[in-house]
Coordinates of C-alpha atoms and ligand atoms in Angstrom, one line a residue:
M201 CA -6.7 -2.4 -56.9
T202 CA -4.5 -4.4 -55.6
Q203 CA -5.2 -8.1 -54.8
S204 CA -6.6 -9.1 -51.4
K205 CA -3.7 -10.2 -49.8
G206 CA -6.8 -11.8 -47.3
K207 CA -9.2 -10.4 -44.4
Y208 CA -8.2 -9.2 -41.1
Y209 CA -11.8 -8.9 -39.1
I210 CA -11.0 -6.5 -36.4
T211 CA -13.3 -5.1 -33.3
T212 CA -12.8 -2.9 -30.7
P213 CA -14.7 -3.7 -26.8
I214 CA -19.0 -2.3 -27.7
Y215 CA -18.7 0.8 -25.4
Y216 CA -21.3 1.4 -22.9
P217 CA -23.7 3.9 -23.4
S218 CA -24.0 5.1 -19.5
S219 CA -22.2 8.7 -20.4
N220 CA -20.7 10.4 -23.4
L221 CA -17.4 8.7 -23.9
H222 CA -14.5 11.0 -23.6
V223 CA -10.5 10.8 -24.8
G224 CA -9.7 7.5 -23.2
H225 CA -12.1 5.5 -24.9
T226 CA -11.0 7.1 -28.2
Y227 CA -8.0 5.9 -27.5
C228 CA -9.3 2.9 -28.5
T229 CA -11.2 3.1 -31.0
V230 CA -8.4 5.0 -33.4
M231 CA -5.4 2.3 -32.7
A232 CA -8.7 -0.1 -34.5
D233 CA -9.0 2.5 -36.7
A234 CA -5.7 2.9 -38.0
A235 CA -4.7 -0.2 -38.3
A236 CA -7.9 -1.3 -40.1
R237 CA -7.4 1.4 -42.4
F238 CA -3.1 -0.1 -43.0
K239 CA -4.6 -3.3 -43.8
R240 CA -7.3 -2.3 -46.4
L241 CA -4.0 -0.1 -47.6
L242 CA -1.9 -3.2 -48.1
G243 CA -4.2 -5.0 -49.7
Y244 CA -6.5 -6.9 -47.3
D245 CA -9.8 -7.2 -46.9
V246 CA -11.1 -5.9 -43.9
R247 CA -13.7 -5.8 -41.3
F248 CA -14.1 -3.1 -38.8
L249 CA -16.8 -3.7 -36.0
T250 CA -17.5 -1.3 -33.4
G251 CA -21.1 -0.9 -31.4
T252 CA -22.5 -0.3 -27.9
D253 CA -23.3 -2.2 -24.9
E254 CA -27.1 -1.4 -23.9
H255 CA -27.6 -4.1 -20.9
G256 CA -27.7 -4.2 -17.9
Q257 CA -29.3 -3.0 -14.7
K258 CA -26.5 0.2 -14.4
I259 CA -27.9 1.9 -18.1
Q260 CA -32.0 0.4 -16.3
K261 CA -30.9 2.4 -12.9
I262 CA -29.0 5.3 -14.7
A263 CA -32.2 5.8 -17.5
L264 CA -35.1 5.2 -14.0
E265 CA -33.2 8.2 -12.8
E266 CA -33.5 10.2 -15.6
G267 CA -36.7 9.3 -15.6
I268 CA -36.7 8.1 -18.8
T269 CA -37.2 3.9 -20.0
P270 CA -33.8 2.6 -21.0
K271 CA -34.6 2.5 -24.2
E272 CA -34.7 6.0 -24.4
H273 CA -31.5 7.1 -22.5
V274 CA -29.3 4.6 -24.9
D275 CA -31.3 6.1 -28.0
K276 CA -30.0 9.3 -26.9
I277 CA -26.3 8.3 -25.9
V278 CA -25.5 5.7 -29.1
G279 CA -26.3 8.9 -31.0
G280 CA -23.8 10.6 -29.7
I281 CA -21.9 7.9 -30.1
I282 CA -22.2 7.2 -33.6
D283 CA -21.4 11.6 -34.3
L284 CA -18.4 11.4 -31.4
W285 CA -16.9 8.6 -34.8
T286 CA -18.1 10.7 -37.3
T287 CA -16.6 13.7 -36.4
M288 CA -13.6 11.8 -35.4
E289 CA -13.8 9.7 -39.3
I290 CA -13.6 6.4 -37.7
S291 CA -14.0 3.9 -40.8
Y292 CA -16.2 1.4 -39.1
D293 CA -17.8 -0.8 -41.6
D294 CA -20.0 -2.5 -39.1
F295 CA -22.2 -0.6 -35.3
I296 CA -24.0 -2.9 -34.1
R297 CA -26.4 -2.4 -31.0
T298 CA -26.7 -5.1 -28.2
T299 CA -30.2 -3.7 -28.3
E300 CA -31.2 -4.8 -32.0
D301 CA -32.8 -7.6 -33.0
R302 CA -30.5 -9.2 -35.0
H303 CA -28.0 -9.8 -32.2
M304 CA -31.5 -10.3 -29.7
R305 CA -32.2 -13.5 -31.8
R306 CA -28.8 -14.6 -32.2
V307 CA -27.9 -14.4 -28.5
Q308 CA -30.9 -16.1 -27.6
E309 CA -30.0 -19.0 -30.0
I310 CA -26.3 -19.0 -28.3
F311 CA -27.5 -19.4 -25.3
R312 CA -29.8 -21.9 -26.3
R313 CA -26.7 -23.8 -28.0
I314 CA -24.7 -24.1 -24.3
Y315 CA -27.4 -25.6 -22.8
E316 CA -27.8 -28.4 -25.0
K317 CA -24.5 -28.5 -25.0
G318 CA -24.7 -29.9 -21.5
D319 CA -22.4 -26.0 -20.7
I320 CA -24.5 -24.4 -17.9
Y321 CA -27.3 -26.0 -15.5
K322 CA -29.8 -24.4 -13.1
G323 CA -28.6 -22.9 -9.6
E324 CA -28.9 -20.6 -6.4
Y325 CA -27.0 -17.7 -7.0
E326 CA -25.4 -15.5 -3.6
G327 CA -24.7 -12.7 -3.1
W328 CA -25.4 -9.4 -1.0
Y329 CA -28.5 -7.1 -1.5
C330 CA -30.0 -4.2 -1.5
T331 CA -33.2 -3.9 -1.1
P332 CA -33.5 0.3 -1.7
C333 CA -31.7 -0.3 -5.1
E334 CA -32.5 -3.9 -6.2
S335 CA -29.4 -4.0 -6.6
F336 CA -27.4 -7.7 -6.0
W337 CA -23.3 -7.6 -5.6
T338 CA -21.3 -9.6 -4.2
D339 CA -18.8 -10.1 -1.8
T340 CA -15.8 -7.8 -3.8
Q341 CA -18.2 -5.4 -5.3
L342 CA -19.2 -4.5 -1.8
S343 CA -17.7 -0.9 -0.7
D344 CA -16.7 -1.1 3.3
G345 CA -19.0 -3.9 3.0
K346 CA -22.4 -1.8 2.2
C347 CA -23.8 -1.0 -0.8
P348 CA -21.1 0.7 -3.5
D349 CA -24.7 3.2 -5.3
C350 CA -25.9 4.0 -2.2
G351 CA -23.6 3.3 0.9
R352 CA -26.6 1.7 2.9
P353 CA -26.2 -2.3 4.5
V354 CA -26.5 -5.2 2.4
E355 CA -27.7 -8.4 2.8
K356 CA -27.4 -12.7 2.0
A357 CA -29.5 -13.4 -1.0
Q358 CA -29.8 -16.1 -3.2
E359 CA -32.2 -15.7 -6.5
S360 CA -32.3 -18.8 -8.6
A361 CA -30.4 -18.6 -11.8
Y362 CA -28.0 -20.0 -15.0
F363 CA -24.8 -21.0 -14.4
F364 CA -22.2 -21.5 -17.1
R365 CA -19.4 -24.6 -17.0
L366 CA -16.3 -22.3 -16.6
S367 CA -14.7 -24.6 -14.1
A368 CA -14.6 -27.3 -17.4
Y369 CA -12.7 -25.6 -19.5
A370 CA -10.3 -24.2 -17.0
D371 CA -7.1 -27.3 -18.7
R372 CA -8.5 -26.7 -21.6
L373 CA -8.0 -22.7 -21.6
L374 CA -4.4 -23.0 -20.0
S375 CA -3.1 -25.4 -22.9
L376 CA -4.3 -22.5 -25.0
F377 CA -2.3 -19.7 -23.3
D378 CA 0.8 -22.7 -23.4
E379 CA 0.5 -24.0 -26.9
T380 CA -0.8 -20.5 -29.1
P381 CA 1.0 -18.0 -26.7
E382 CA 0.3 -14.5 -29.5
F383 CA -3.6 -15.7 -28.5
L384 CA -2.9 -13.0 -25.7
E385 CA -0.8 -10.2 -25.8
P386 CA 0.7 -8.3 -23.9
E387 CA 3.2 -10.9 -22.4
T388 CA 2.2 -9.8 -18.5
R389 CA -1.4 -10.1 -18.9
R390 CA -1.6 -13.3 -20.3
N391 CA 0.5 -14.1 -17.1
E392 CA -1.9 -12.8 -15.1
M393 CA -4.2 -14.8 -16.3
I394 CA -3.0 -17.9 -16.3
G395 CA -2.3 -17.5 -12.5
F396 CA -6.3 -16.2 -12.5
I397 CA -7.1 -19.5 -14.0
K398 CA -4.5 -21.7 -11.4
Q399 CA -6.4 -20.2 -8.5
G400 CA -9.1 -22.1 -10.2
L401 CA -12.2 -20.9 -12.3
E402 CA -15.6 -20.9 -10.4
D403 CA -18.9 -21.6 -12.9
L404 CA -20.3 -18.6 -14.2
C405 CA -23.8 -16.8 -13.2
I406 CA -25.2 -15.7 -16.7
S407 CA -28.7 -15.0 -16.1
R408 CA -30.3 -13.4 -13.1
S409 CA -34.0 -12.2 -12.3
S410 CA -33.3 -9.0 -10.3
F411 CA -33.7 -6.9 -13.5
D412 CA -35.3 -6.9 -16.1
W413 CA -33.3 -4.9 -18.9
G414 CA -31.5 -7.3 -20.7
I415 CA -32.1 -10.5 -23.5
K416 CA -34.7 -12.9 -22.3
V417 CA -33.2 -16.2 -21.4
P418 CA -34.5 -18.3 -23.8
I419 CA -35.9 -21.1 -21.8
D420 CA -37.3 -19.0 -18.6
E421 CA -38.9 -15.9 -19.1
G422 CA -38.5 -14.7 -15.8
Q423 CA -34.7 -14.1 -16.0
V424 CA -32.4 -12.2 -18.1
I425 CA -28.9 -12.9 -20.1
Y426 CA -26.2 -11.9 -17.9
V427 CA -24.6 -8.7 -19.3
W428 CA -21.3 -10.3 -20.0
L429 CA -22.8 -13.1 -22.5
D430 CA -24.7 -11.0 -24.3
A431 CA -21.9 -8.6 -24.6
L432 CA -19.8 -11.0 -25.7
S433 CA -21.6 -12.6 -28.3
N434 CA -21.7 -9.1 -30.4
Y435 CA -18.5 -10.2 -31.5
V436 CA -20.1 -13.5 -33.6
T437 CA -24.1 -12.2 -34.6
A438 CA -22.4 -8.7 -36.3
L439 CA -21.9 -11.3 -38.2
G440 CA -25.0 -13.4 -38.9
Y441 CA -24.3 -15.6 -36.5
P442 CA -25.2 -18.5 -35.7
E443 CA -28.2 -17.6 -38.9
V444 CA -25.6 -19.5 -41.1
D445 CA -28.2 -20.3 -43.5
G446 CA -28.7 -16.6 -43.5
T447 CA -31.7 -15.0 -43.2
D448 CA -31.2 -11.2 -43.5
G449 CA -27.9 -11.5 -46.1
E450 CA -25.5 -11.3 -42.6
A451 CA -24.8 -15.3 -42.7
D452 CA -22.1 -15.6 -44.7
L453 CA -19.7 -12.7 -42.9
Y454 CA -19.3 -15.7 -40.1
R455 CA -17.8 -17.9 -42.8
K456 CA -16.4 -14.9 -44.3
Y457 CA -14.7 -12.8 -41.1
W458 CA -14.8 -15.6 -38.5
P459 CA -12.2 -16.4 -36.0
A460 CA -11.5 -12.3 -34.7
D461 CA -7.8 -11.6 -35.9
V462 CA -7.6 -8.8 -32.8
H463 CA -10.0 -7.8 -30.6
L464 CA -8.5 -4.8 -29.5
V465 CA -9.7 -4.1 -25.4
G466 CA -8.7 -2.0 -22.5
K467 CA -6.1 -4.0 -19.7
E468 CA -9.4 -4.7 -17.4
I469 CA -11.9 -6.7 -19.7
V470 CA -8.3 -8.6 -20.6
R471 CA -10.1 -11.3 -18.3
F472 CA -13.3 -11.5 -20.1
H473 CA -12.0 -11.9 -23.5
S474 CA -9.5 -13.9 -23.1
I475 CA -11.6 -15.6 -20.4
I476 CA -14.7 -16.6 -20.3
W477 CA -15.4 -15.8 -24.3
P478 CA -13.2 -18.5 -25.4
A479 CA -15.2 -20.9 -23.3
M480 CA -18.1 -19.7 -24.2
L481 CA -16.7 -20.2 -27.5
M482 CA -15.1 -23.9 -27.3
S483 CA -18.5 -24.8 -26.2
M484 CA -20.3 -23.8 -29.0
G485 CA -17.7 -25.6 -30.9
E486 CA -15.7 -22.3 -32.9
P487 CA -13.2 -21.6 -33.7
L488 CA -11.4 -18.8 -31.2
P489 CA -10.6 -15.4 -32.1
K490 CA -6.8 -15.1 -33.6
K491 CA -5.8 -12.9 -30.5
V492 CA -6.5 -10.4 -27.5
L493 CA -4.3 -7.3 -27.5
G494 CA -5.4 -5.2 -24.6
H495 CA -4.2 -1.2 -24.5
G496 CA -3.3 0.6 -20.8
W497 CA -5.4 3.4 -20.0
L498 CA -5.0 7.0 -20.7
L499 CA -4.6 8.3 -17.2
L500 CA -5.2 12.1 -16.2
D501 CA -3.6 13.3 -12.8
G502 CA -3.1 10.9 -12.2
G503 CA -6.2 8.7 -11.2
K504 CA -8.0 6.9 -14.2
M505 CA -10.2 8.7 -16.5
S506 CA -13.4 8.1 -15.6
K507 CA -16.9 9.0 -16.6
S508 CA -17.5 8.2 -12.7
K509 CA -15.4 10.6 -11.8
G510 CA -16.6 13.3 -13.7
N511 CA -12.4 13.5 -14.6
V512 CA -12.6 13.4 -18.6
V513 CA -11.2 15.1 -21.7
D514 CA -14.0 15.6 -24.3
P515 CA -12.8 14.5 -27.5
V516 CA -14.6 16.6 -29.9
K517 CA -13.3 19.9 -28.2
L518 CA -10.2 19.2 -29.1
I519 CA -10.9 17.7 -32.5
E520 CA -12.7 21.0 -32.7
R521 CA -9.0 23.8 -31.6
Y522 CA -6.7 21.7 -33.6
G523 CA -8.3 18.8 -35.9
V524 CA -9.0 15.0 -36.6
D525 CA -5.7 14.8 -37.6
A526 CA -3.4 16.2 -34.6
L527 CA -5.7 14.2 -32.1
K528 CA -5.9 11.2 -34.0
Y529 CA -1.5 11.4 -34.0
F530 CA -1.3 13.3 -30.2
L531 CA -2.6 9.3 -28.8
L532 CA -1.3 7.1 -31.0
R533 CA 2.5 9.2 -30.9
E534 CA 2.4 9.5 -27.6
Y535 CA 1.9 6.5 -25.4
T536 CA 3.1 3.0 -25.7
F537 CA 0.5 0.5 -26.1
G538 CA 0.1 -2.7 -23.4
Q539 CA 1.6 0.6 -21.0
D540 CA -1.0 3.5 -19.2
G541 CA 0.0 7.3 -20.1
L542 CA -0.6 10.7 -18.3
F543 CA -2.7 13.0 -21.2
T544 CA -1.7 15.8 -20.1
N545 CA -2.5 19.6 -21.5
E546 CA 1.7 20.1 -22.6
A547 CA 2.4 17.3 -23.9
L548 CA -0.4 17.9 -26.5
L549 CA 0.2 21.0 -27.6
G550 CA 3.6 20.1 -26.9
R551 CA 3.6 17.3 -30.3
L552 CA 1.3 19.7 -32.3
N553 CA 3.4 22.4 -32.8
A554 CA 7.5 20.6 -32.4
D555 CA 6.1 17.4 -34.4
L556 CA 3.7 18.7 -36.4
A557 CA 3.2 22.1 -37.1
N558 CA 7.6 22.2 -37.2
D559 CA 8.8 19.1 -38.4
L560 CA 5.6 18.3 -41.0
G561 CA 4.3 22.0 -41.7
N562 CA 8.0 23.0 -42.9
L563 CA 8.7 19.5 -45.0
L564 CA 6.4 21.0 -47.2
S565 CA 5.9 24.4 -46.7
R566 CA 9.9 24.6 -47.5
T567 CA 9.1 22.4 -50.4
A568 CA 6.5 23.6 -51.8
G569 CA 7.7 27.9 -51.8
M570 CA 10.8 26.7 -52.4
S571 CA 10.0 24.7 -56.1
E572 CA 7.4 28.3 -56.5
K573 CA 10.4 30.5 -55.8
F574 CA 12.9 28.9 -57.8
Q575 CA 10.9 26.3 -60.7
A576 CA 7.4 28.3 -61.2
G577 CA 6.8 24.8 -59.3
K578 CA 7.8 21.7 -62.3
I579 CA 10.7 19.6 -60.8
A580 CA 12.1 16.9 -63.5
K581 CA 13.3 13.8 -63.0
P582 CA 16.5 14.2 -62.6
D583 CA 19.2 11.7 -64.3
M584 CA 22.3 13.1 -62.5
D585 CA 22.1 11.0 -59.9
G586 CA 25.4 10.3 -58.5
E587 CA 26.4 13.6 -59.5
I588 CA 27.3 16.8 -56.1
G589 CA 26.6 15.8 -53.1
A590 CA 25.9 12.0 -53.8
S591 CA 26.5 10.9 -50.3
V592 CA 24.1 12.7 -48.8
D593 CA 21.7 12.5 -51.3
A594 CA 22.2 8.7 -50.5
E595 CA 22.0 8.8 -47.4
L596 CA 17.8 10.1 -47.7
K597 CA 17.2 8.2 -50.6
R598 CA 18.3 5.2 -48.8
I599 CA 16.3 5.6 -44.9
A600 CA 13.0 6.8 -47.1
A601 CA 12.7 3.7 -49.1
G602 CA 13.3 1.9 -45.7
T603 CA 11.0 3.5 -43.3
A604 CA 7.7 1.7 -45.2
A605 CA 8.9 -1.6 -44.0
K606 CA 10.3 -1.2 -40.8
V607 CA 6.8 1.5 -40.2
E608 CA 5.1 -1.6 -41.0
A609 CA 6.5 -4.4 -38.9
F610 CA 5.4 -1.8 -35.8
I611 CA 2.3 -1.5 -37.3
E612 CA 1.9 -5.0 -36.4
E613 CA 2.8 -5.4 -33.1
F614 CA 0.6 -2.0 -32.9
A615 CA 3.3 -0.7 -32.0
F616 CA 1.6 2.6 -33.2
N617 CA 4.3 4.9 -31.7
R618 CA 7.0 2.9 -33.3
A619 CA 5.9 3.8 -36.8
L620 CA 4.7 7.2 -36.6
E621 CA 8.9 7.5 -34.6
E622 CA 10.4 5.9 -37.8
I623 CA 8.3 8.6 -40.0
W624 CA 9.6 11.4 -38.2
A625 CA 12.8 10.4 -38.0
L626 CA 13.0 10.3 -42.2
I627 CA 10.5 14.1 -41.8
G628 CA 13.2 15.1 -39.9
R629 CA 16.7 14.3 -41.8
S630 CA 14.7 16.0 -44.8
N631 CA 14.5 18.7 -43.0
K632 CA 18.1 18.6 -42.6
Y633 CA 19.3 17.5 -46.1
I634 CA 18.1 20.8 -46.7
D635 CA 19.8 22.6 -44.4
E636 CA 22.6 20.2 -45.7
T637 CA 21.8 21.3 -49.7
A638 CA 21.2 25.2 -48.7
P639 CA 18.7 25.1 -52.0
W640 CA 18.6 28.8 -51.6
T641 CA 22.7 28.9 -52.1
V642 CA 22.5 26.4 -54.8
A643 CA 19.8 28.3 -56.9
K644 CA 21.9 31.4 -56.6
D645 CA 24.6 29.4 -59.4
D646 CA 22.6 29.6 -63.3
S647 CA 25.0 26.9 -63.6
K648 CA 23.6 25.0 -60.8
K649 CA 20.4 24.4 -61.5
A650 CA 20.4 21.2 -62.5
R651 CA 20.9 20.1 -59.1
L652 CA 18.9 22.8 -57.8
N653 CA 15.9 20.4 -59.8
E654 CA 17.6 17.4 -58.5
I655 CA 17.8 18.6 -54.6
L656 CA 13.9 19.2 -54.9
Y657 CA 12.8 16.2 -56.4
N658 CA 14.0 14.5 -53.4
L659 CA 12.2 15.9 -51.3
A660 CA 9.3 15.8 -53.0
E661 CA 9.9 12.0 -53.5
V662 CA 10.1 11.7 -49.7
L663 CA 7.5 14.3 -49.5
R664 CA 5.1 11.5 -51.6
I665 CA 6.5 8.4 -49.7
V666 CA 5.9 10.0 -46.4
S667 CA 1.5 10.5 -47.7
I668 CA 1.6 7.1 -48.4
L669 CA 3.2 6.4 -45.0
I670 CA 1.5 8.1 -42.8
Q671 CA -2.2 7.6 -44.5
P672 CA -4.0 5.4 -42.1
F673 CA -3.0 7.3 -39.1
M674 CA -3.8 11.2 -40.7
H675 CA -5.7 11.4 -44.2
H676 CA -6.1 14.8 -44.5
S677 CA -2.3 15.8 -43.7
S678 CA -2.3 13.2 -46.4
E679 CA -4.4 14.6 -49.2
E680 CA -3.1 17.6 -48.3
I681 CA 0.6 17.1 -48.9
R682 CA -0.7 14.9 -52.3
K683 CA -2.2 17.9 -53.5
Q684 CA 0.6 20.0 -53.1
L685 CA 2.7 17.9 -54.9
G686 CA 0.2 17.2 -58.1
L687 CA -0.9 14.4 -57.1
E688 CA -4.1 14.7 -55.9
S689 CA -6.2 12.4 -58.5
R690 CA -4.2 9.4 -57.7
E691 CA -4.4 6.0 -56.3
I692 CA -2.4 5.3 -52.9
F693 CA -1.1 1.9 -52.8
W694 CA 1.7 0.7 -49.6
E695 CA 4.0 -0.9 -52.6
D696 CA 4.8 2.4 -53.4
A697 CA 6.2 3.5 -50.8
S698 CA 9.5 1.3 -50.2
V699 CA 11.0 2.6 -54.1
F700 CA 11.6 6.2 -54.1
G701 CA 12.2 7.5 -57.4
K702 CA 9.0 6.2 -58.9
E703 CA 7.3 9.9 -60.2
D704 CA 8.6 11.1 -63.8
G705 CA 8.0 15.1 -62.3
Y706 CA 5.9 17.4 -59.9
E707 CA 4.3 19.9 -60.6
T708 CA 3.5 21.2 -57.3
V709 CA 0.6 23.2 -56.1
K710 CA 1.9 25.4 -52.6
G711 CA -1.2 24.8 -50.3
A712 CA -1.8 26.4 -46.9
A713 CA 0.0 25.7 -43.9
L714 CA -1.1 21.9 -42.4
F715 CA -0.7 22.6 -39.5
P716 CA -0.3 26.3 -38.1
R717 CA 1.9 26.9 -34.8
L718 CA 0.4 28.0 -31.7
N719 CA 0.8 30.3 -29.0
I720 CA 1.7 27.4 -26.5
A721 CA 1.0 29.8 -23.9
E722 CA -1.9 31.0 -25.0
E723 CA -3.3 27.6 -26.3
L724 CA -2.4 26.1 -22.0
E725 CA -5.4 28.7 -21.0
A726 CA -7.7 27.8 -23.8
L727 CA -7.7 24.5 -22.6
G728 CA -7.4 24.9 -19.1
N729 CA -11.3 26.1 -18.9
I730 CA -11.4 23.0 -21.7
N731 CA -9.2 20.5 -19.8
P732 CA -8.7 22.5 -15.8
E733 CA -7.6 18.3 -14.9
A734 CA -5.3 17.9 -17.6
D735 CA -2.9 21.3 -17.1
D736 CA 0.0 19.6 -16.0
A737 CA -0.4 19.4 -11.7
V738 CA 0.4 15.7 -11.7
Ligands
LIG959 N1 -19.2 -2.9 -22.7 C1 -17.8 -3.2 -22.5 C2 -17.0 -3.4 -23.5 C3 -17.4 -5.2 -23.9 S1 -16.8 -5.5 -24.7 C4 -17.7 -6.9 -25.4 C5 -16.7 -1.9 -21.7 N2 -17.7 -1.0 -21.3 S2 -16.6 0.6 -21.3 O1 -17.7 1.2 -22.1 O2 -16.7 0.6 -20.5 O3 -15.3 0.3 -21.8 C6 -14.8 0.3 -23.0 C7 -13.0 0.4 -23.3 O4 -12.9 1.4 -22.6 C8 -12.6 -0.5 -22.2 O5 -11.7 -1.4 -23.7 C9 -12.2 -0.1 -21.0 O6 -10.1 -0.2 -20.9 C10 -11.5 1.4 -22.9 N3 -11.8 3.0 -21.2 C11 -12.4 3.8 -21.1 N4 -11.9 4.4 -20.4 C12 -10.4 4.7 -20.8 C13 -9.2 5.4 -20.4 N5 -8.7 6.6 -19.1 N6 -8.2 4.9 -21.2 C14 -8.9 4.3 -22.2 N7 -9.1 3.3 -22.4 C15 -10.0 3.5 -21.8 O7 -16.1 -2.9 -20.2

């Protein structure tokens, strides 16, 4: 085991279990998973948290419509979410549900602490009330001045509620963005947040009395805690906070892992994570997360993929057809962090065929195939370095040994597409190397046996390096490559990806193709039924 390089705590948002998740949600979780796996490979002590945000009026309403209790509703959906992450082999260390007792009692304690600090006061919440829906709405939530849910008229109404003195933290928040610019990225989001604070921060209403599906305000049983205060707290309650003396073994986790290294969130919830959450932590007297990273949305046919619009792509169907590695690769390779990106069936199939079946798949099958055909699977470490083919070999070796450092730098910035581009540049260079060196011709000349072995050794070394580089993103493919190289039982170390010429030799075992070549027309037709909305018709 590599010595720990320190701790790394990464979180995804906790998802609303209003209905099943779609491929847009999996995008965020796949990125967090790739970062977590990468940091583990580097030797960090990683904690990766995800979960579900189960309270609030919306969930209560859906359950009511279904004729079941909110708890019955969320249990059903959360079961499906956990199954999805299992299918996608998401390597989280903890899954927090906001309906768990460990979370609820800790949120009440957080509320109490902020209250005792003097940052919570009782006041009047003014909004628009829809009587049939029993819902409060703000000015901006209304649709054409009517209830956004049922379209009926609303009335001005007041309810007494608790408020958090968010306004008192405006200056400290501005200093945070100013002094620690890396706290929030990308920069466009930071500028938006600075603008937002400068317009003037109002105190935040943090309790509701018009519905009861939530955590009770500890000092007033007639109110439930606002769902965002409840939800944001998950990042610390899952570590045992504030029970730092420990009642159930989680206490030490807070000391060990907080502050979070990265909160990965979608762009529309950056505001909650970079304004409300830091202000809460400031009030609690706790350290702030090191970074909030806001990613863009996956769009379908020009609009945001969303459950409420019904234009969603089901990740499970894609995995059933193409496998986990293919979906993860596509999500990480296709989109640029921070920007929105269009999901189309064409783009998906194009990448699967060109990058996976052709580039990576061919490199492995050609190498393992030639090794079997010409050398009965045995490749020795060559000692003829610098002889025939030196310059073409030298270039390949230089690129192969230099890729890991570039990949590492790009992953640190969450630029997964650039990281994968670098790995595929190495794969592309290696396929070209096969064409340039033409091993099948070399094999015809008995006097060139050593050179043939050397070419195959270089290719096996590239594949060994590739198997390490892709491990955080596509661990099945990594394992399959290692199996065919005869390295199956060996532990993987990231450092070995920068060393060319590491292995003493190989005993290759030709296996199945990594990715089948797809018939695009046929697949488009099949996907047209699965994802009709993702047909390329923007
Ligand atoms: N429950 C809150 C988060 C609380 S975190 C303390 C929430 N839940 S959500 O289910 O609506 O969204 C969770 C995440 O999924 C958000 O970061 C959101 O941006 C992301 N996505 C939802 N649809 C998406 C796409 N179409 N594309 C990319 N991400 C998407 O907000």
